[in-house]
Amino acid sequence: MIELYHVSKVYERAARPALDDVNLAVEKGEFVFLTGPSGAGKTTLLRLLFLAERCNRGQVFIAGKNVAHLADSQLPLLRRQIGVVFQDFKLIDTRTAEQNVALALDVQGLSPSVTRQRVFDALKRVGLAHKRAAEVRRLSGGEQQRVAIARAIVTEPLVLLADEPTGNLDPERAVDIMNLLSDINARGTTVVVATHDPILLTRYRHRIIALADGRVHSAGV
Amino acid sequence: MITTAINQARSVTRTALLGLRQGAGAMSLSVGIIALSLTALGAFALLLLQLSRLADAWNREMLVVAFLDPTVTAELAEPVRQRARSVDGVLDARFVSSHGARARLREALGERAHVLDGMDDDVIPAAVEVELLPGSPAEQSERVAAALKGEPLVVEVAWGAEELGRLGAVLGILRLAGGLLGALIALVTILVISNTLKLTLLARRDEVQIMVLVGASPAFVRAPFVIEGALQGLSGGTLAGGCLLGLHSVLALQVEQALARAFGSVSLGGPPLGVVVALMGLGAGLGILGGLVGVTRFAGREEA
Ligand SMILES: Nc1ncnc2c1ncn2[C@@H]1O[C@H](COP(=O)(O)OP(=O)(O)OP(=O)(O)O)[C@@H](O)[C@H]1O
Ligand SMILES: [Mg+2]
């Protein structure tokens, strides 16, 4: 589902590459942890996958398609196939949970009735159906996290990327979120979770890809 | 495909309206500035329009009048009339006796006709009035006048070219000034709208970035801003139209009198509805341009 060949990324004005000759593959339907110390390049790698950033060298394949040199006009279509849960959520706080989740479908031009139904289903899956009309800024951190997940899955993406999805949560909430992600994975979505939380890594026995200083340290089995 | 576009248009419109509500302060300022500039432009256009109409009317009834001694009769004047008709571009030539001219003047003066009462009959000259073909150039009147000046009975020849020339020159300057003013105001309007929208874009940068990240096309992101620009321009144009109607009802009379002093009788006509509609259209058009300019720098590849 995801393949990287000799991928390097150097940010402008950066002294050293954020990613350096990275090779890895994630199978369809797999659940993979991406780990490594702060600054190892986890976020950078995820950003290359949904083309928020482009690599300087190498090839990136998603669902068999080389996206490294995709034309700008094709970016929206690619992004609609990839659900992303951002570390800082990236929700519009002045809008309701429902409106935030609907945005991912609005940009595709789905009909209002289909959108309403799918938004409701997604919020129900993350256990927030009852808060659907609440403004995001009035929700707790854990609830906002779940709205972000609902928005990422409402499009039924091929791949779900989650950057530190349990970062700011207490352990109990973290377990809820992980169960949710496992449930999504069980329904066939390929899931990549970036985390440096050792408890998650030991508790959930998924394959671990470890990065250090922009290189793949170990790709697990 | 079509339903997709309709659904997208629906959410774009919703976003635009939401944006208008959020940026109400900055936008009412920009609408005010646009209304003011467009009002000035509209007033100017109106003036220009009326003067052009006046010039056209004068052009249409271009007359050359050869004045004769008051005692001259129709038979005596016949050679002058024939001479006039022999010139190219002349539609007709008529003899008007001193008596006839006086009656006409009396009619034109209406209730003020009593000023003629003490006047001798033979003060007002007889004349041969020469009517040129419609749309004849000003030089044509001059040519006719020159031909008639050589006739023995002709005392003096008058034609409209002088006044027309004066009006023409004024009109030329006004048209130039109007063009410049129009260009300037169009520029100001586009700048005001694009800057307001740049501020809006800045205020909603996070939102725009999020839309891009969940797969919005650049057109989907830009459209609300263009709609907001169009609505701002349309509001400005509509306000300007209202102002112009107000100005017209208050000032039309004074302007008519001022123009009458300079050029003779002028009517500004009824409320300038055509100009109002044009201002609204212009406002909306400039608003769309302003919207496009305002979001042009946004390329659709926002950083996450
Ligand atoms: N926009 C940027 N411009 C320049 N350098 C950047 C940028 N983003 C990240 N970097 C650098 O690239 C390297 C990798 O950063 P990245 O954010 O991918 O690490 P990370 O593994 O996600 O770290 P963390 O666990 O702290 O989130 C770091 O050295 C970082 O300073
Ligand atoms: Mg990171």
PDB file of N, CA and C and ligand atoms in Angstrom, chain A residues 42-43 87 163-164, ligand 2:
ATOM      1  N   LYS A  42       9.597  11.420  12.008  1.00  0.00           N
ATOM      2  CA  LYS A  42       8.304  10.725  11.905  1.00  0.00           C
ATOM      3  C   LYS A  42       7.266  11.595  11.202  1.00  0.00           C
ATOM      4  N   THR A  43       7.136  12.833  11.701  1.00  0.00           N
ATOM      5  CA  THR A  43       6.146  13.737  11.112  1.00  0.00           C
ATOM      6  C   THR A  43       6.491  14.013   9.651  1.00  0.00           C
ATOM      7  N   GLN A  87      -1.232  15.875  14.741  1.00  0.00           N
ATOM      8  CA  GLN A  87      -0.822  15.964  16.136  1.00  0.00           C
ATOM      9  C   GLN A  87      -1.573  17.105  16.842  1.00  0.00           C
ATOM     10  N   ASP A 163      -0.666  11.036  13.673  1.00  0.00           N
ATOM     11  CA  ASP A 163       0.580  11.546  14.247  1.00  0.00           C
ATOM     12  C   ASP A 163       0.380  11.783  15.744  1.00  0.00           C
ATOM     13  N   GLU A 164       1.011  10.988  16.565  1.00  0.00           N
ATOM     14  CA  GLU A 164       0.891  11.068  18.028  1.00  0.00           C
ATOM     15  C   GLU A 164      -0.579  11.168  18.455  1.00  0.00           C
TER      16      GLU A 164
HETATM   17 MG    MG C   2       6.361  14.852  15.001  1.00  0.00          MG
END
